[in-house]
Amino acid sequence: MEKMALESNAAAMVAPGKGILAADESSGTIKKRFDKIKLESTSESRRAYRDLLFTAPGAEKYISGVILFDETLRQKSSDGRPFPELLASRGILPGIKVDAGAKPLAGFPGETITEGLDGLRERLAEYRGLGARFAKWRAVIDIGAGIPTRYAIEGNAEALARYAALCQEAAIVPIVEPEVLMDGDHSIERCEEVTDRVLTTVFNALFMQRVHLEGIVLKPNMVIAGKKCAVQATPQQVADATLRCLRRRVPTAVPGIAFLSGGQSEAEATLHLSLMNRAGALPWQLSFSYGRALQKSTIDAWRGEVSNVAAAQRTFLRRARLNGLARNGSYDAAMEQVAA
Ligand code: 13P
């Protein structure tokens, strides 16, 4: 019974034509986004911005779920309804980021371990009561000289699996997010090698900790060259390398894979997803769980002004619709000009 509820929510999160909006920026991260439009980050400006996203007319056609930050899960829409209730009334699953961030890993310069396991069982019970039906935990793996180390990968995989098991115990679908960063100057081949090892280690830990794979959603990075690498791969090369890696390492019991955007532009993230979904029959749903790649143009259109809310909502809907098209491979880069 419990397994069936996990499976049906996981399937709903990766329903065809839709994807997940990652709006779970921590207070520090949303401040960085607001700094760019010279807007002060206050509890009310953060609420107003999330309200804009969650009330955008028509968004439920393309958005299956939204990942919230603790503060947002407890806030209300302008009509007085708590955000989780508003989202659920639109057929959008509310989710919650539960990790406490990536912290320096003692003894391993340049590497991090994601914290947040202490008290997680109790927090999950509370979040479930507040309406959360899925959760997210992000592990961060950086590529550089001599890193990642084997221990950093294993330590992060253990924590991800521990979190996933606790979520399933609480009838919450875990989004398992091992992110290999695209910040360095590494090649796409190096990214593939590291992503390969990370996914293998993560699925091994999920197996050891008895996680029910049919009731998770995997949120990986795409296989892509580092931003500072002199040789950038073509979109088709990114799509091919990513699919090759996932086919090798992700069991077909997993219902869906929802990519993070990780610093790709909005158009790049949409194009890569569309190319992968054009590759023919795949064993899992291939979807999106974008933060920046769903919100960048929306924040720019809003700029913190009430008078821009309707235009910003249209911008958000357009981005969501283009990613919805990428879900079955029918997005084309030329649509960026037309739709604008
Ligand atoms: P980006 O798509 O901006 O990488 O954010 C997704 C996310 O949730 C990172 O944890």
Short mmCIF file of C-alpha atoms and ligand atoms in Angstrom, two decimals:
data_model
loop_
_atom_site.label_atom_id
_atom_site.label_comp_id
_atom_site.label_asym_id
_atom_site.label_seq_id
_atom_site.Cartn_x
_atom_site.Cartn_y
_atom_site.Cartn_z
CA MET A 1 0.00 0.00 0.00
CA GLU A 2 2.64 2.47 1.01
CA LYS A 3 4.74 1.43 -1.94
CA MET A 4 1.82 2.03 -4.27
CA ALA A 5 1.36 5.59 -2.99
CA LEU A 6 5.08 6.28 -3.51
CA GLU A 7 4.92 4.85 -7.00
CA SER A 8 1.87 6.82 -8.05
CA ASN A 9 3.29 10.10 -6.75
CA ALA A 10 6.65 9.42 -8.41
CA ALA A 11 4.83 8.71 -11.68
CA ALA A 12 2.83 11.95 -11.32
CA MET A 13 6.05 13.94 -10.77
CA VAL A 14 7.39 12.75 -14.13
CA ALA A 15 4.07 12.71 -16.03
CA PRO A 16 4.47 13.11 -19.81
CA GLY A 17 4.53 16.71 -21.05
CA LYS A 18 5.36 18.12 -17.61
CA GLY A 19 8.27 18.71 -15.29
CA ILE A 20 9.22 20.03 -11.88
CA LEU A 21 9.90 23.65 -10.94
CA ALA A 22 12.79 23.91 -8.47
CA ALA A 23 11.85 27.00 -6.43
CA ASP A 24 13.67 25.85 -3.30
CA GLU A 25 16.45 28.45 -3.30
CA SER A 26 17.72 28.89 0.25
CA SER A 27 17.62 32.42 1.70
CA GLY A 28 21.25 32.92 0.64
CA THR A 29 20.69 31.77 -2.94
CA ILE A 30 17.49 33.75 -3.56
CA LYS A 31 19.29 36.84 -2.25
CA LYS A 32 21.90 36.36 -4.98
CA ARG A 33 19.11 36.15 -7.60
CA PHE A 34 17.40 39.27 -6.21
CA ASP A 35 20.70 41.20 -5.99
CA LYS A 36 20.88 40.96 -9.79
CA ILE A 37 17.60 42.92 -10.12
CA LYS A 38 18.55 45.20 -7.19
CA LEU A 39 15.68 43.93 -5.06
CA GLU A 40 16.01 43.55 -1.32
CA SER A 41 15.43 39.96 -0.17
CA THR A 42 12.84 40.05 2.60
CA SER A 43 10.37 37.45 3.72
CA GLU A 44 7.65 39.44 1.87
CA SER A 45 9.60 39.93 -1.40
CA ARG A 46 10.40 36.20 -1.41
CA ARG A 47 6.72 35.40 -0.79
CA ALA A 48 5.55 37.78 -3.52
CA TYR A 49 7.96 36.23 -6.03
CA ARG A 50 6.92 32.66 -5.23
CA ASP A 51 3.27 33.74 -5.39
CA LEU A 52 3.88 35.03 -8.92
CA LEU A 53 5.27 31.64 -9.97
CA PHE A 54 2.65 29.49 -8.25
CA THR A 55 -0.37 31.47 -9.49
CA ALA A 56 0.81 31.80 -13.10
CA PRO A 57 -2.30 30.97 -15.17
CA GLY A 58 -2.00 27.67 -17.03
CA ALA A 59 1.22 26.52 -15.32
CA GLU A 60 -0.40 23.24 -14.24
CA LYS A 61 -0.35 22.13 -17.88
CA TYR A 62 3.44 21.93 -17.81
CA ILE A 63 4.39 21.79 -14.13
CA SER A 64 3.83 18.55 -12.20
CA GLY A 65 5.45 19.58 -8.92
CA VAL A 66 7.25 22.43 -7.18
CA ILE A 67 10.16 22.08 -4.77
CA LEU A 68 9.78 24.56 -1.91
CA PHE A 69 12.15 25.90 0.74
CA ASP A 70 11.13 25.54 4.41
CA GLU A 71 10.12 29.20 4.67
CA THR A 72 7.95 29.02 1.51
CA LEU A 73 6.16 25.84 2.60
CA ARG A 74 4.87 27.86 5.58
CA GLN A 75 3.90 30.98 3.61
CA LYS A 76 0.57 31.92 2.04
CA SER A 77 -0.61 33.07 -1.36
CA SER A 78 -2.11 36.57 -1.60
CA ASP A 79 -5.60 35.00 -1.36
CA GLY A 80 -4.70 33.64 2.09
CA ARG A 81 -4.24 29.99 1.14
CA PRO A 82 -1.04 28.25 2.28
CA PHE A 83 1.19 27.62 -0.75
CA PRO A 84 1.01 23.80 -0.49
CA GLU A 85 -2.79 24.00 -0.52
CA LEU A 86 -2.81 26.39 -3.48
CA LEU A 87 -0.48 24.10 -5.48
CA ALA A 88 -2.43 20.95 -4.62
CA SER A 89 -5.70 22.64 -5.70
CA ARG A 90 -4.10 23.16 -9.12
CA GLY A 91 -3.02 19.52 -9.37
CA ILE A 92 0.64 20.40 -8.69
CA LEU A 93 2.48 18.30 -6.09
CA PRO A 94 4.20 20.30 -3.33
CA GLY A 95 7.73 19.20 -2.45
CA ILE A 96 10.33 20.29 0.09
CA LYS A 97 14.11 20.66 0.10
CA VAL A 98 15.28 18.89 3.26
CA ASP A 99 19.06 18.95 3.09
CA ALA A 100 20.95 21.54 5.12
CA GLY A 101 23.45 22.33 2.38
CA ALA A 102 26.86 21.15 1.22
CA LYS A 103 29.51 21.77 3.89
CA PRO A 104 33.31 21.42 3.66
CA LEU A 105 34.29 17.76 4.09
CA ALA A 106 36.85 17.60 6.91
CA GLY A 107 40.18 16.26 5.71
CA PHE A 108 39.29 16.65 2.02
CA PRO A 109 40.20 20.15 0.79
CA GLY A 110 37.90 21.39 -1.98
CA GLU A 111 35.22 18.75 -1.38
CA THR A 112 31.88 18.89 0.39
CA ILE A 113 29.43 16.64 2.18
CA THR A 114 25.74 17.41 2.33
CA GLU A 115 24.40 17.69 5.88
CA GLY A 116 20.89 17.41 7.30
CA LEU A 117 20.31 13.82 8.47
CA ASP A 118 20.01 14.64 12.17
CA GLY A 119 16.35 14.96 13.10
CA LEU A 120 15.28 14.27 9.51
CA ARG A 121 12.66 11.66 10.48
CA GLU A 122 10.85 14.24 12.65
CA ARG A 123 11.16 16.99 10.06
CA LEU A 124 9.74 14.72 7.35
CA ALA A 125 6.73 13.93 9.53
CA GLU A 126 6.10 17.64 10.01
CA TYR A 127 6.57 18.41 6.30
CA ARG A 128 4.15 15.65 5.35
CA GLY A 129 1.60 17.23 7.71
CA LEU A 130 2.16 20.58 6.00
CA GLY A 131 1.34 18.98 2.62
CA ALA A 132 4.70 17.91 1.15
CA ARG A 133 4.46 14.79 -1.02
CA PHE A 134 8.06 14.64 -2.17
CA ALA A 135 11.44 15.89 -1.00
CA LYS A 136 14.85 16.82 -2.38
CA TRP A 137 18.42 16.29 -1.18
CA ARG A 138 21.34 17.58 -3.24
CA ALA A 139 24.82 16.11 -3.06
CA VAL A 140 27.55 18.14 -4.75
CA ILE A 141 30.56 16.65 -6.52
CA ASP A 142 33.16 19.05 -7.88
CA ILE A 143 35.69 18.10 -10.56
CA GLY A 144 39.24 19.42 -10.25
CA ALA A 145 42.86 18.40 -9.79
CA GLY A 146 42.76 15.19 -7.73
CA ILE A 147 39.04 15.44 -7.02
CA PRO A 148 36.52 14.01 -6.61
CA THR A 149 38.02 11.48 -4.22
CA ARG A 150 36.47 8.08 -3.77
CA TYR A 151 35.54 8.90 -0.19
CA ALA A 152 33.70 12.13 -1.09
CA ILE A 153 31.59 10.20 -3.61
CA GLU A 154 30.88 7.36 -1.17
CA GLY A 155 30.12 9.64 1.78
CA ASN A 156 27.67 11.67 -0.27
CA ALA A 157 26.05 8.55 -1.72
CA GLU A 158 25.58 7.07 1.77
CA ALA A 159 23.86 10.25 2.96
CA LEU A 160 21.64 10.38 -0.15
CA ALA A 161 20.53 6.79 0.42
CA ARG A 162 19.96 7.37 4.16
CA TYR A 163 17.76 10.37 3.27
CA ALA A 164 15.88 8.41 0.58
CA ALA A 165 15.10 5.55 2.97
CA LEU A 166 13.79 7.98 5.61
CA CYS A 167 11.60 9.73 3.02
CA GLN A 168 10.02 6.48 1.88
CA GLU A 169 9.35 5.50 5.48
CA ALA A 170 7.39 8.78 5.77
CA ALA A 171 5.47 8.17 2.48
CA ILE A 172 7.40 10.97 0.77
CA VAL A 173 9.00 10.43 -2.66
CA PRO A 174 12.71 11.26 -2.51
CA ILE A 175 14.29 13.19 -5.35
CA VAL A 176 17.82 11.81 -5.33
CA GLU A 177 20.11 14.54 -6.61
CA PRO A 178 23.81 13.84 -7.07
CA GLU A 179 25.08 16.92 -8.91
CA VAL A 180 28.42 16.82 -10.70
CA LEU A 181 29.18 20.52 -11.12
CA MET A 182 29.89 22.10 -14.51
CA ASP A 183 31.98 24.88 -12.94
CA GLY A 184 35.50 23.78 -13.88
CA ASP A 185 37.60 23.54 -17.04
CA HIS A 186 37.18 19.77 -17.40
CA SER A 187 36.26 18.06 -20.67
CA ILE A 188 32.94 16.35 -21.41
CA GLU A 189 34.81 13.01 -21.29
CA ARG A 190 35.93 13.72 -17.73
CA CYS A 191 32.39 14.68 -16.77
CA GLU A 192 31.13 11.39 -18.20
CA GLU A 193 33.73 9.39 -16.28
CA VAL A 194 32.85 11.10 -12.98
CA THR A 195 29.07 11.00 -13.53
CA ASP A 196 29.40 7.30 -14.36
CA ARG A 197 31.16 6.60 -11.07
CA VAL A 198 28.83 8.80 -9.04
CA LEU A 199 25.66 7.16 -10.39
CA THR A 200 27.06 3.67 -9.86
CA THR A 201 27.98 4.51 -6.27
CA VAL A 202 24.61 6.13 -5.57
CA PHE A 203 22.59 3.17 -6.89
CA ASN A 204 24.78 0.79 -4.94
CA ALA A 205 24.05 2.76 -1.75
CA LEU A 206 20.32 2.85 -2.56
CA PHE A 207 20.38 -0.93 -2.93
CA MET A 208 22.29 -1.46 0.32
CA GLN A 209 19.81 0.73 2.18
CA ARG A 210 16.76 -1.02 0.70
CA VAL A 211 15.35 1.97 -1.12
CA HIS A 212 12.38 1.13 -3.35
CA LEU A 213 13.60 2.29 -6.76
CA GLU A 214 10.10 2.45 -8.25
CA GLY A 215 9.36 5.20 -5.72
CA ILE A 216 12.19 7.67 -6.36
CA VAL A 217 12.98 10.31 -8.97
CA LEU A 218 16.63 10.74 -9.98
CA LYS A 219 17.83 14.31 -10.51
CA PRO A 220 21.24 14.18 -12.20
CA ASN A 221 23.41 16.64 -14.07
CA MET A 222 23.73 16.29 -17.80
CA VAL A 223 27.09 15.09 -19.12
CA ILE A 224 28.61 18.32 -20.35
CA ALA A 225 31.99 20.07 -20.58
CA GLY A 226 32.98 22.41 -17.74
CA LYS A 227 32.04 26.06 -18.36
CA LYS A 228 35.72 27.04 -18.56
CA CYS A 229 36.75 24.19 -20.88
CA ALA A 230 38.16 25.52 -24.18
CA VAL A 231 36.39 22.74 -26.11
CA GLN A 232 32.62 22.88 -25.70
CA ALA A 233 30.60 19.89 -26.89
CA THR A 234 27.74 20.34 -29.36
CA PRO A 235 24.17 19.97 -28.07
CA GLN A 236 23.92 16.58 -29.81
CA GLN A 237 27.15 15.42 -28.15
CA VAL A 238 25.77 16.43 -24.74
CA ALA A 239 22.54 14.54 -25.42
CA ASP A 240 24.38 11.43 -26.66
CA ALA A 241 26.91 11.32 -23.79
CA THR A 242 24.21 11.90 -21.17
CA LEU A 243 21.97 9.15 -22.52
CA ARG A 244 24.87 6.73 -22.84
CA CYS A 245 25.82 7.32 -19.21
CA LEU A 246 22.25 7.02 -17.90
CA ARG A 247 21.54 3.87 -19.93
CA ARG A 248 24.56 2.23 -18.34
CA ARG A 249 23.93 3.29 -14.78
CA VAL A 250 20.23 3.89 -14.06
CA PRO A 251 18.05 0.79 -13.49
CA THR A 252 14.87 0.69 -15.53
CA ALA A 253 12.83 0.32 -12.32
CA VAL A 254 13.35 4.05 -11.76
CA PRO A 255 10.22 5.77 -13.13
CA GLY A 256 11.83 9.02 -14.11
CA ILE A 257 14.89 11.18 -14.42
CA ALA A 258 14.45 14.93 -13.98
CA PHE A 259 17.56 16.93 -14.85
CA LEU A 260 18.90 19.93 -12.99
CA SER A 261 20.06 22.81 -15.20
CA GLY A 262 23.24 23.52 -13.24
CA GLY A 263 24.21 26.81 -14.90
CA GLN A 264 23.16 26.08 -18.48
CA SER A 265 21.20 28.86 -20.17
CA GLU A 266 17.44 28.46 -20.45
CA ALA A 267 17.65 27.65 -24.18
CA GLU A 268 20.52 25.16 -23.75
CA ALA A 269 18.77 23.24 -21.00
CA THR A 270 15.58 22.97 -23.08
CA LEU A 271 17.41 21.97 -26.26
CA HIS A 272 19.44 19.24 -24.54
CA LEU A 273 16.31 17.72 -23.02
CA SER A 274 14.47 17.82 -26.33
CA LEU A 275 17.33 16.13 -28.20
CA MET A 276 17.42 13.32 -25.64
CA ASN A 277 13.69 12.78 -25.89
CA ARG A 278 14.06 12.49 -29.67
CA ALA A 279 16.34 9.48 -29.29
CA GLY A 280 13.50 6.95 -29.48
CA ALA A 281 12.07 4.70 -26.78
CA LEU A 282 13.65 5.20 -23.36
CA PRO A 283 13.21 3.02 -20.25
CA TRP A 284 12.36 5.97 -17.98
CA GLN A 285 10.57 9.30 -18.33
CA LEU A 286 13.15 11.96 -19.14
CA SER A 287 12.09 15.25 -17.60
CA PHE A 288 13.25 18.50 -16.03
CA SER A 289 13.54 19.85 -12.52
CA TYR A 290 15.04 23.21 -13.39
CA GLY A 291 15.70 26.13 -11.11
CA ARG A 292 17.63 28.79 -12.99
CA ALA A 293 16.63 27.49 -16.46
CA LEU A 294 12.94 28.00 -15.60
CA GLN A 295 13.26 31.27 -13.72
CA LYS A 296 15.99 33.47 -15.16
CA SER A 297 13.90 35.32 -17.74
CA THR A 298 10.94 35.47 -15.35
CA ILE A 299 12.94 37.24 -12.63
CA ASP A 300 14.31 39.64 -15.25
CA ALA A 301 10.78 40.41 -16.49
CA TRP A 302 9.48 40.93 -12.94
CA ARG A 303 12.24 43.07 -11.39
CA GLY A 304 10.25 43.22 -8.17
CA GLU A 305 7.50 45.45 -9.62
CA VAL A 306 3.82 44.67 -9.07
CA SER A 307 3.07 46.19 -12.48
CA ASN A 308 5.29 43.53 -14.12
CA VAL A 309 3.66 40.49 -12.51
CA ALA A 310 1.37 39.59 -15.44
CA ALA A 311 4.19 39.93 -17.99
CA ALA A 312 6.54 37.88 -15.78
CA GLN A 313 3.90 35.15 -15.46
CA ARG A 314 3.58 35.02 -19.25
CA THR A 315 7.37 34.72 -19.49
CA PHE A 316 7.32 31.87 -16.98
CA LEU A 317 4.52 30.10 -18.81
CA ARG A 318 6.39 30.36 -22.10
CA ARG A 319 9.50 28.78 -20.57
CA ALA A 320 7.42 26.03 -18.93
CA ARG A 321 5.62 25.35 -22.24
CA LEU A 322 8.89 25.10 -24.21
CA ASN A 323 10.22 22.60 -21.67
CA GLY A 324 6.89 20.77 -21.87
CA LEU A 325 7.51 20.43 -25.61
CA ALA A 326 11.04 19.17 -24.93
CA ARG A 327 9.47 16.32 -22.96
CA ASN A 328 8.54 14.61 -26.21
CA GLY A 329 11.32 16.03 -28.37
CA SER A 330 9.16 18.53 -30.19
CA TYR A 331 11.01 21.66 -29.04
CA ASP A 332 13.20 23.27 -31.65
CA ALA A 333 15.78 26.03 -31.02
CA ALA A 334 14.04 28.22 -33.63
CA MET A 335 11.06 28.47 -31.26
CA GLU A 336 13.10 30.79 -29.03
CA GLN A 337 12.75 33.56 -31.64
CA VAL A 338 9.11 32.84 -32.52
CA ALA A 339 7.83 32.58 -28.99
CA ALA A 340 9.66 35.75 -27.90
P1 13P B 1 19.30 24.53 -11.26
O1 13P B 1 18.39 23.99 -12.33
O2 13P B 1 19.37 26.04 -11.23
O3 13P B 1 20.63 23.86 -11.27
O4 13P B 1 18.63 24.19 -9.87
C1 13P B 1 18.08 22.94 -9.69
C2 13P B 1 18.23 22.54 -8.29
O5 13P B 1 17.28 22.23 -7.62
C3 13P B 1 19.59 22.48 -7.74
O6 13P B 1 19.56 21.80 -6.53
#
